[in-house]
Amino acid sequence: MPTVGVKRDLLFKALGRTYTDEEFDELCFEFGLELDEITSEKEIISREQGDSKASGASDTILYKIDVPANRYDLLCLEGLVRGLQVFKNTLEAPRYRRVSPSSGEPQKLVITKETAAVRPHAVAAVLRNITFTQERYDSFIELQEKLHQNICRKRSLVAIGTHDLDTISGPFTYTAKPPGDISFKPLNQTKEYTATQLMSLYKTDSHLRHYLHIIEDKPVYPVIYDSNGIVLSMPPIINGDHSKITLKTKNVFIECTATDVTKAKIVLDMMVTMFSEYCSQPFTKEKLSSEFINRKVGINESTEKIAQLLTRMCLLSQATGVGDEIEVEIPPTRSDIIHACDIMEDAAMAYGFNNIPRTTPRTYTVANQVPGFSSACLMCCSQEDIAEKLAKKISETKAVHISNPKTAEFQVARTTLLPGLLKTIAANRKMPLPLKLFEISDVVLKDETKDVGARNSRRFCAVYYNKSPGFEVIHGLLDRTMQLLEVKSVRGDGYHIQAADDSTFFPGRCAEIFVRGKSVGRLGVLHPDVINRFELTMPCSALEMDIEPFL
Amino acid sequence: MADTGVVETLLRLIEKVDDGVDSLEVAASLGVDHQVIVGAVKSLQALGDIISAELRSSKHWELTEEGTEIAEQGSHEARVFSSIPLEGLAQSELMKLSFGKIGFSKAMSNKWIRVDKSHEGGPRIFKTVESIDDQVREKLLLVKKANTAQLEEKEKNELKKRKLLSEVTVKSYWISKGISFSTTITKQETELTPEMVANGSWKEKKFKPYNFEAMGVAPDCGHLHPLMKVRTQFRQIFLEMGFTEMPTNNFIESSFWNFDSLFQPQQHPARDQHDTFFLSDPALAHEFPQDYLERVKKVHSEGGFGSQGYKYDWKIEEAQKNILRTHTTAVSARMLYKLAQQKFTPVKYFSIDRVFRNETLDATHLAEFHQIEGVVADYGLTLGDLMGILHQFFTKLGLKKWVEVGNSGVFRPEMLLPMGLPEDVSVIAWGLSLERPTMIKYGINNIRELVGHKVNLQMVYDSPICRLES
């Protein structure tokens, strides 16, 4: 879940009252949020970098609030406050309207076909007569950053650029040009650079270097100009210095360039609605019945009451008077509403989850178990563990390989239980001897007959580690296991063992296990090389068999 | 039992005196090693209060190895002195001798020798006196003969500095009569034997007292891992509530079943490289129910079934990617799809099995863990029903603050309707991890001590029966 950090006192000021931490925690809970942490800038720096670095940092109390991942309208102070106030009935649900400029034509953003090669889509909007304070400015920048990290998928899907409209003049052009042909003074720099130079310049920038790859290797880079050839921005990397926003800015030009046009529109809506009372897109309407809501939630409220509940969630609703029909206005801030069930969820939240009576479903069912049980060794291990260390070749193992392991410990899914048990013994050498471990669990093997190309296989593995190898102990365990599984100790109809060669085991001390004529596994004294490779020092005997036939 | 001869001799010695005897003196007078006396003392102590033995420690001086060498052969400086003939000795020659270096400087400071630096052929050493007194050797010989008292403290410390003497702590016993002193010793039995039972000889024997403070012998038995014990407990709860176990024996899953069928969009962060383990081999799944796949594609990209959908380009290549499953909900999806292909009947399913997340590892997070999942599918289920079931489940567990332990919800119509489930069927589900409650129950702070090869086997041996009441 994304976390939003807001200054507590600013928050309370905007809400019009103060809360104790407990009261605010409860309010969050009712609204579907979680007050994750109460801290301050000083505390954060102290925790991450040490007390000495923290001196001089701000003591102002910060609330860190977890918001649901698809609620982009709650990612900044303004959105949070608006949502909470409407929920508490201290504010009417806002209606967003698009407004034409008082004089002249609306601004234009012209998109040329060259952008198709690199970043095809763009949308734009204008915010007029805005007044920035330091807090609002910070909030504005912070929201862009939050959106960039979340829905924009680190600027790869959508990138936001904001500009002081009074420093530039339209119509604006969004095009794409070879990097050598783009030249401008970027934000916070003192001279002009070409785009190629900027790519090298920002390679060492701790913030920007993560975004270079999005356009770096393309033949053309995206760029936005105004009618005088001034560069507004080179998305998704950096804005131009010329059009940067200051506290004095009164009119803002917002552009969102993107590879996903739906997301670009959502992002633009968020930027605009959060910071204005004006709207850029009309709202959409949905119709549903109060019976639907009552039935799904498990309550019994009147149509009017349900309309009220929804309105508290910023979903302006009214009973139409036709049966139990309700008309709901979905504002552009609520892109998470894509099905009637989302509206139902908001109704439930407004009603209060704790107020919904708990009922028991009248489903009558009879229970069934799946036989078997498993143990706690890890599934993944290194390639070496299942091959070289056991004196086997990796190509013979039918192992499933992982493509993005973080460490060598996750290269393959295990094909045998033996390495896990041997590693456990190695980590527990101080325990008194003998060490006797077993595991009944799944391994993973490639299998072309399955739809995913692999299957699980239930195995039983036991290891005996002591001053003497104890083959007879392991053998005895096999006999006892077979006895419990009701398999007789006879060739043919039951089980038997016979000598076998296996590089994992000591020569002459290995046997293959046959059940009803089919080989199911091996047992024996481990080869000293294997013992050494797993960093063990005592003799060791082991048994591993496939128990799928017995399930 | 120590040599009875020594024991009896010792007892007789103690009988003769009023106060007691020192074990070292006894050893010396009997001509035996001190340890023999110590052995006798210990045997007597085991029999009861026959003697009273007080441990004493005393220090005395002993020669070091070097000291012993000097006592025998003379100090380095004396040997230097005696190795210089009348005509003197070249310094270089002297230095070749083993005692040369140390002996030279000492002999010089004693003024026993002198050096003529301007001698032709190199610096040459000459005696300055005719004879000397090897005082160091004499002192060491005194110590050797145990006449240390004749040396002054200062002299002893000086020799100690030269590492020729060392002070040794010797432990000895001061042995005196005990409460039940007697010169005859009756042997105490440790245990009843079959012969004693048969012939009644136990009536005449004395038995060693038991030490009830010691622990008993641990019974030899096998042990189950605590995770398995907690797992069994959860299974029990589900079975009692009428839930059927789902077959979850497929760790490898396709992105289609793990994400797409659950209406998780293809650009969702959870499908990222850093949250999911993707496979390089086998990299892609190749079989899907085609009609169903088309419906899933449609609801994601265009909408349908009453939904707007996500409005993006849904790609089959993304869905085909094989992964290590990130949740067992993928299995629930397969089960619900199967259910939808026949005539629908209400079901209650559960599973407890392994899932994998490509996360940063720390004290409470592993890349693999066990997920517990419960699913109820029936006509007309409400949110109230979900809360009711959760309440029942967690009440049986006895967990008080249940809110933070797991997740729950109602499956979306975009997931259920493409499968072909009837419109008025709702499916509620919830899940939590197995490791968290196990760690809380058994007081384990670091998950690596619980799972994986670094598991603490001592913890496995020691952990109690699982009763999920608190």
XYZ file of N, CA and C in Angstrom, chain A residues 2-146:
435
model
N 0.534 2.217 -0.810
C 1.324 3.456 -0.790
C 1.119 4.209 0.517
N 2.142 4.932 0.926
C 2.054 5.701 2.161
C 2.162 7.177 1.836
N 1.297 7.973 2.449
C 1.336 9.427 2.259
C 1.766 10.045 3.578
N 2.739 10.942 3.507
C 3.159 11.617 4.727
C 2.582 13.026 4.729
N 1.831 13.360 5.769
C 1.285 14.718 5.869
C 1.631 15.311 7.214
N 1.822 16.662 7.218
C 2.098 17.322 8.492
C 0.803 17.363 9.281
N 0.849 16.838 10.501
C -0.374 16.707 11.299
C -1.095 18.026 11.498
N -0.361 19.059 11.828
C -1.027 20.317 12.145
C -1.688 20.936 10.915
N -1.024 20.791 9.774
C -1.628 21.279 8.531
C -2.913 20.520 8.238
N -2.844 19.213 8.475
C -3.988 18.344 8.238
C -5.170 18.778 9.100
N -4.906 18.982 10.378
C -5.989 19.371 11.290
C -6.538 20.741 10.935
N -5.634 21.622 10.531
C -6.087 22.960 10.149
C -7.056 22.851 8.980
N -6.692 22.052 7.992
C -7.558 21.892 6.819
C -8.866 21.200 7.181
N -8.802 20.254 8.143
C -10.024 19.550 8.534
C -10.901 20.412 9.417
N -10.314 21.476 9.995
C -11.116 22.382 10.812
C -11.229 21.988 12.261
N -10.514 20.925 12.668
C -10.511 20.589 14.103
C -9.302 19.719 14.408
N -9.005 19.578 15.695
C -7.901 18.698 16.046
C -8.449 17.356 16.515
N -7.607 16.333 16.434
C -7.970 15.003 16.914
C -6.844 14.513 17.817
N -7.169 13.610 18.748
C -6.082 12.907 19.434
C -5.616 11.833 18.453
N -4.432 11.274 18.709
C -3.932 10.235 17.800
C -4.922 9.084 17.698
N -5.535 8.710 18.844
C -6.494 7.591 18.821
C -7.709 7.941 17.983
N -8.203 9.161 18.156
C -9.402 9.570 17.404
C -9.114 9.552 15.904
N -7.935 10.070 15.518
C -7.626 10.112 14.087
C -7.421 8.702 13.537
N -6.795 7.844 14.348
C -6.591 6.453 13.953
C -7.932 5.805 13.643
N -8.925 6.075 14.496
C -10.258 5.502 14.286
C -10.920 6.058 13.052
N -10.763 7.352 12.830
C -11.357 7.979 11.648
C -10.785 7.348 10.385
N -9.461 7.158 10.395
C -8.815 6.516 9.245
C -9.406 5.140 9.002
N -9.531 4.408 10.085
C -10.030 3.035 10.008
C -11.423 2.988 9.388
N -12.306 3.891 9.852
C -13.670 3.928 9.308
C -13.660 4.216 7.819
N -12.721 5.057 7.389
C -12.695 5.497 6.006
C -11.943 4.502 5.110
N -11.356 3.461 5.714
C -10.648 2.459 4.929
C -9.160 2.733 4.788
N -8.644 3.598 5.690
C -7.213 3.895 5.647
C -6.555 3.344 6.903
N -5.220 3.446 6.964
C -4.527 2.997 8.167
C -3.484 4.022 8.568
N -3.567 4.508 9.809
C -2.536 5.414 10.309
C -1.341 4.552 10.678
N -0.357 4.547 9.804
C 0.736 3.596 9.958
C 1.760 4.033 11.000
N 2.079 5.331 11.005
C 3.170 5.777 11.871
C 3.025 7.241 12.214
N 3.404 7.590 13.452
C 3.439 8.999 13.835
C 4.898 9.316 14.096
N 5.477 10.196 13.302
C 6.910 10.427 13.440
C 7.221 11.878 13.084
N 8.507 12.180 12.889
C 8.892 13.518 12.462
C 10.081 13.367 11.541
N 10.416 14.383 10.813
C 11.542 14.310 9.877
C 12.811 13.951 10.634
N 12.940 14.561 11.823
C 14.127 14.329 12.643
C 14.269 12.845 12.992
N 13.125 12.251 13.413
C 13.137 10.836 13.802
C 13.519 9.941 12.637
N 13.004 10.280 11.458
C 13.269 9.450 10.274
C 14.754 9.464 9.944
N 15.350 10.667 9.938
C 16.765 10.778 9.591
C 17.603 10.070 10.656
N 17.191 10.263 11.903
C 17.908 9.630 13.004
C 17.934 8.123 12.852
N 16.800 7.571 12.459
C 16.686 6.129 12.338
C 17.491 5.605 11.158
N 17.487 6.382 10.045
C 18.153 5.877 8.846
C 19.628 6.210 8.793
N 20.012 7.383 9.338
C 21.406 7.796 9.169
C 22.144 8.085 10.458
N 21.476 7.944 11.581
C 22.184 8.222 12.843
C 21.809 9.571 13.410
N 21.957 9.687 14.724
C 21.513 10.898 15.425
C 22.255 12.152 14.976
N 23.537 12.012 14.660
C 24.312 13.218 14.335
C 23.776 13.897 13.087
N 23.352 13.088 12.107
C 22.836 13.690 10.872
C 21.475 14.333 11.100
N 20.813 13.919 12.203
C 19.434 14.361 12.397
C 19.335 15.726 13.057
N 20.393 16.187 13.676
C 20.268 17.470 14.392
C 20.005 18.581 13.391
N 19.084 19.433 13.705
C 18.752 20.497 12.768
C 17.554 20.146 11.906
N 17.181 18.885 11.866
C 16.013 18.491 11.064
C 14.739 18.875 11.802
N 13.642 18.882 11.060
C 12.388 19.377 11.612
C 11.773 18.405 12.604
N 11.184 19.006 13.647
C 10.510 18.239 14.687
C 9.028 18.101 14.423
N 8.548 18.780 13.372
C 7.105 18.819 13.112
C 6.549 17.411 12.989
N 5.417 17.178 13.674
C 4.836 15.839 13.669
C 4.280 15.492 12.292
N 4.668 14.312 11.807
C 4.165 13.825 10.520
C 3.283 12.613 10.759
N 2.172 12.553 10.036
C 1.347 11.346 10.034
C 1.655 10.582 8.764
N 1.974 9.285 8.912
C 2.162 8.462 7.716
C 0.923 7.596 7.580
N 0.198 7.825 6.490
C -1.091 7.149 6.313
C -1.023 6.206 5.120
N -1.446 4.937 5.329
C -1.502 3.977 4.239
C -2.811 4.140 3.491
N -2.736 4.298 2.173
C -3.972 4.394 1.394
C -4.028 3.226 0.414
N -5.241 2.799 0.029
C -5.347 1.683 -0.912
C -4.646 2.029 -2.222
N -4.086 0.991 -2.851
C -3.239 1.215 -4.016
C -3.948 1.872 -5.181
N -5.290 1.696 -5.283
C -5.957 2.262 -6.457
C -6.671 3.581 -6.155
N -6.377 4.219 -5.012
C -7.024 5.487 -4.670
C -6.041 6.629 -4.874
N -5.880 7.009 -6.181
C -4.928 8.068 -6.489
C -5.417 9.412 -5.981
N -6.707 9.467 -5.651
C -7.250 10.729 -5.160
C -6.928 10.946 -3.686
N -6.272 10.003 -3.054
C -5.954 10.174 -1.635
C -4.449 10.293 -1.428
N -3.706 10.578 -2.489
C -2.249 10.566 -2.392
C -1.656 11.888 -1.918
N -2.494 12.878 -1.673
C -1.927 14.127 -1.182
C -2.849 14.698 -0.104
N -2.349 15.688 0.609
C -3.101 16.280 1.712
C -4.468 16.754 1.245
N -4.500 17.459 0.115
C -5.761 18.036 -0.393
C -6.813 16.956 -0.622
N -6.386 15.861 -1.239
C -7.325 14.777 -1.532
C -7.821 14.096 -0.270
N -6.900 13.858 0.649
C -7.257 13.217 1.920
C -8.286 14.051 2.662
N -7.977 15.325 2.753
C -8.851 16.224 3.507
C -10.235 16.255 2.886
N -10.267 16.373 1.561
C -11.555 16.442 0.880
C -12.371 15.187 1.142
N -11.704 14.019 0.995
C -12.396 12.750 1.219
C -12.942 12.636 2.626
N -12.086 12.998 3.600
C -12.512 12.869 4.998
C -13.645 13.824 5.329
N -13.576 15.052 4.808
C -14.597 16.032 5.134
C -15.953 15.644 4.562
N -15.924 15.151 3.325
C -17.203 14.727 2.737
C -17.752 13.535 3.521
N -16.854 12.640 3.913
C -17.246 11.455 4.686
C -17.893 11.853 6.009
N -17.340 12.923 6.644
C -17.868 13.355 7.936
C -18.997 14.354 7.776
N -19.438 14.542 6.539
C -20.533 15.493 6.269
C -20.202 16.930 6.612
N -18.921 17.301 6.671
C -18.601 18.704 6.938
C -18.335 19.452 5.638
N -18.414 18.745 4.536
C -18.212 19.400 3.233
C -19.097 18.694 2.224
N -19.597 19.448 1.297
C -20.386 18.811 0.247
C -19.473 18.173 -0.767
N -19.897 17.047 -1.325
C -19.075 16.398 -2.345
C -18.857 17.355 -3.497
N -17.595 17.597 -3.870
C -17.344 18.598 -4.914
C -17.784 18.096 -6.276
N -18.172 19.036 -7.072
C -18.521 18.742 -8.461
C -17.473 19.444 -9.296
N -16.807 18.704 -10.181
C -15.742 19.305 -10.971
C -16.273 19.743 -12.324
N -15.984 20.953 -12.694
C -16.460 21.441 -13.996
C -15.293 21.973 -14.805
N -15.404 21.780 -16.105
C -14.403 22.385 -16.974
C -14.861 23.792 -17.324
N -13.905 24.701 -17.321
C -14.253 26.099 -17.559
C -13.421 26.657 -18.697
N -14.051 27.446 -19.558
C -13.282 28.074 -20.640
C -12.559 29.302 -20.139
N -11.438 29.688 -20.798
C -10.725 30.888 -20.350
C -11.606 32.127 -20.551
N -11.412 33.141 -19.661
C -12.272 34.326 -19.725
C -12.076 35.099 -21.029
N -10.888 35.006 -21.607
C -10.689 35.693 -22.889
C -9.892 34.796 -23.811
N -10.198 34.802 -25.060
C -9.412 34.065 -26.032
C -9.766 32.597 -26.110
N -8.980 31.906 -26.887
C -9.213 30.489 -27.141
C -8.555 29.641 -26.062
N -9.034 28.384 -25.886
C -8.308 27.468 -24.999
C -6.928 27.177 -25.603
N -5.991 26.763 -24.757
C -4.648 26.416 -25.224
C -4.701 25.159 -26.076
N -3.685 25.022 -26.920
C -3.625 23.824 -27.753
C -2.306 23.127 -27.574
N -2.355 21.785 -27.581
C -1.122 21.006 -27.600
C -1.184 20.150 -28.854
N -0.250 20.395 -29.783
C -0.246 19.647 -31.028
C 0.729 18.485 -30.911
N 0.243 17.298 -31.233
C 1.111 16.117 -31.160
C 1.489 15.713 -32.574
N 2.815 15.585 -32.833
C 3.241 15.186 -34.179
C 3.441 13.684 -34.249
N 3.509 13.179 -35.479
C 3.560 11.709 -35.630
C 4.898 11.109 -35.175
N 5.940 11.947 -35.095
C 7.240 11.396 -34.685
C 7.198 10.761 -33.300
N 6.275 11.214 -32.468
C 6.238 10.700 -31.098
C 5.837 9.233 -31.050
N 5.195 8.758 -32.114
C 4.718 7.375 -32.097
C 5.846 6.381 -31.848
N 7.049 6.758 -32.307
C 8.185 5.839 -32.168
C 8.660 5.686 -30.731
N 8.341 6.651 -29.902
C 8.926 6.595 -28.567
C 7.902 6.749 -27.445
N 6.973 7.674 -27.568
C 6.058 7.950 -26.467
C 4.808 8.596 -27.070
N 3.883 7.789 -27.601
C 2.841 8.292 -28.493
C 1.832 9.278 -27.913
N 1.466 9.143 -26.618
C 0.301 9.902 -26.167
C 0.655 11.111 -25.323
N -0.239 12.107 -25.327
C -0.077 13.244 -24.427
C -1.444 13.867 -24.189
N -1.631 14.335 -22.963
C -2.832 15.100 -22.629
C -2.365 16.302 -21.832
N -3.169 17.351 -21.838
C -2.732 18.551 -21.132
C -3.914 19.297 -20.562
N -3.636 20.156 -19.589
C -4.697 20.958 -18.988
C -4.103 22.239 -18.434
N -4.964 23.205 -18.133
C -4.514 24.470 -17.564
C -5.247 24.724 -16.268
N -4.516 25.154 -15.249
C -5.115 25.564 -13.976
C -4.955 27.073 -13.890
N -6.091 27.795 -13.740
C -5.985 29.259 -13.733
C -6.191 29.845 -12.356
N -5.526 30.999 -12.155
C -5.715 31.790 -10.927
C -5.472 30.989 -9.663
N -4.378 30.310 -9.681
C -4.054 29.525 -8.488
C -3.107 30.353 -7.619
N -3.207 30.160 -6.320
C -2.282 30.839 -5.417
C -1.482 29.773 -4.672
N -0.174 29.834 -4.831
C 0.681 28.863 -4.150
C 1.213 29.436 -2.855
N 1.143 28.640 -1.783
C 1.923 28.931 -0.588
C 3.042 27.886 -0.599
N 3.994 28.001 0.300
C 5.067 27.007 0.326
C 4.505 25.602 0.513
N 3.505 25.468 1.433
C 2.923 24.149 1.675
C 2.230 23.596 0.440
N 1.459 24.460 -0.223
C 0.724 23.957 -1.393
C 1.695 23.561 -2.484
N 2.729 24.362 -2.638
C 3.758 24.068 -3.639
C 4.407 22.718 -3.356
N 4.801 22.526 -2.091
C 5.422 21.238 -1.716
C 4.474 20.091 -2.001
N 3.202 20.282 -1.652
C 2.195 19.251 -1.847
C 2.031 18.931 -3.332
N 2.069 19.974 -4.149
C 1.926 19.846 -5.595
C 3.063 18.981 -6.164
N 4.292 19.299 -5.745
C 5.457 18.541 -6.213
C 5.400 17.104 -5.693
N 5.033 16.964 -4.426
C 4.950 15.660 -3.784
C 3.947 14.749 -4.497
N 2.809 15.301 -4.875
C 1.787 14.499 -5.555
C 2.320 13.975 -6.876
N 3.029 14.822 -7.616
C 3.608 14.377 -8.887
C 4.539 13.198 -8.645
N 5.334 13.328 -7.618
C 6.283 12.260 -7.293
C 5.546 10.966 -6.938
N 4.494 11.076 -6.104
C 3.715 9.899 -5.705
C 3.081 9.236 -6.920
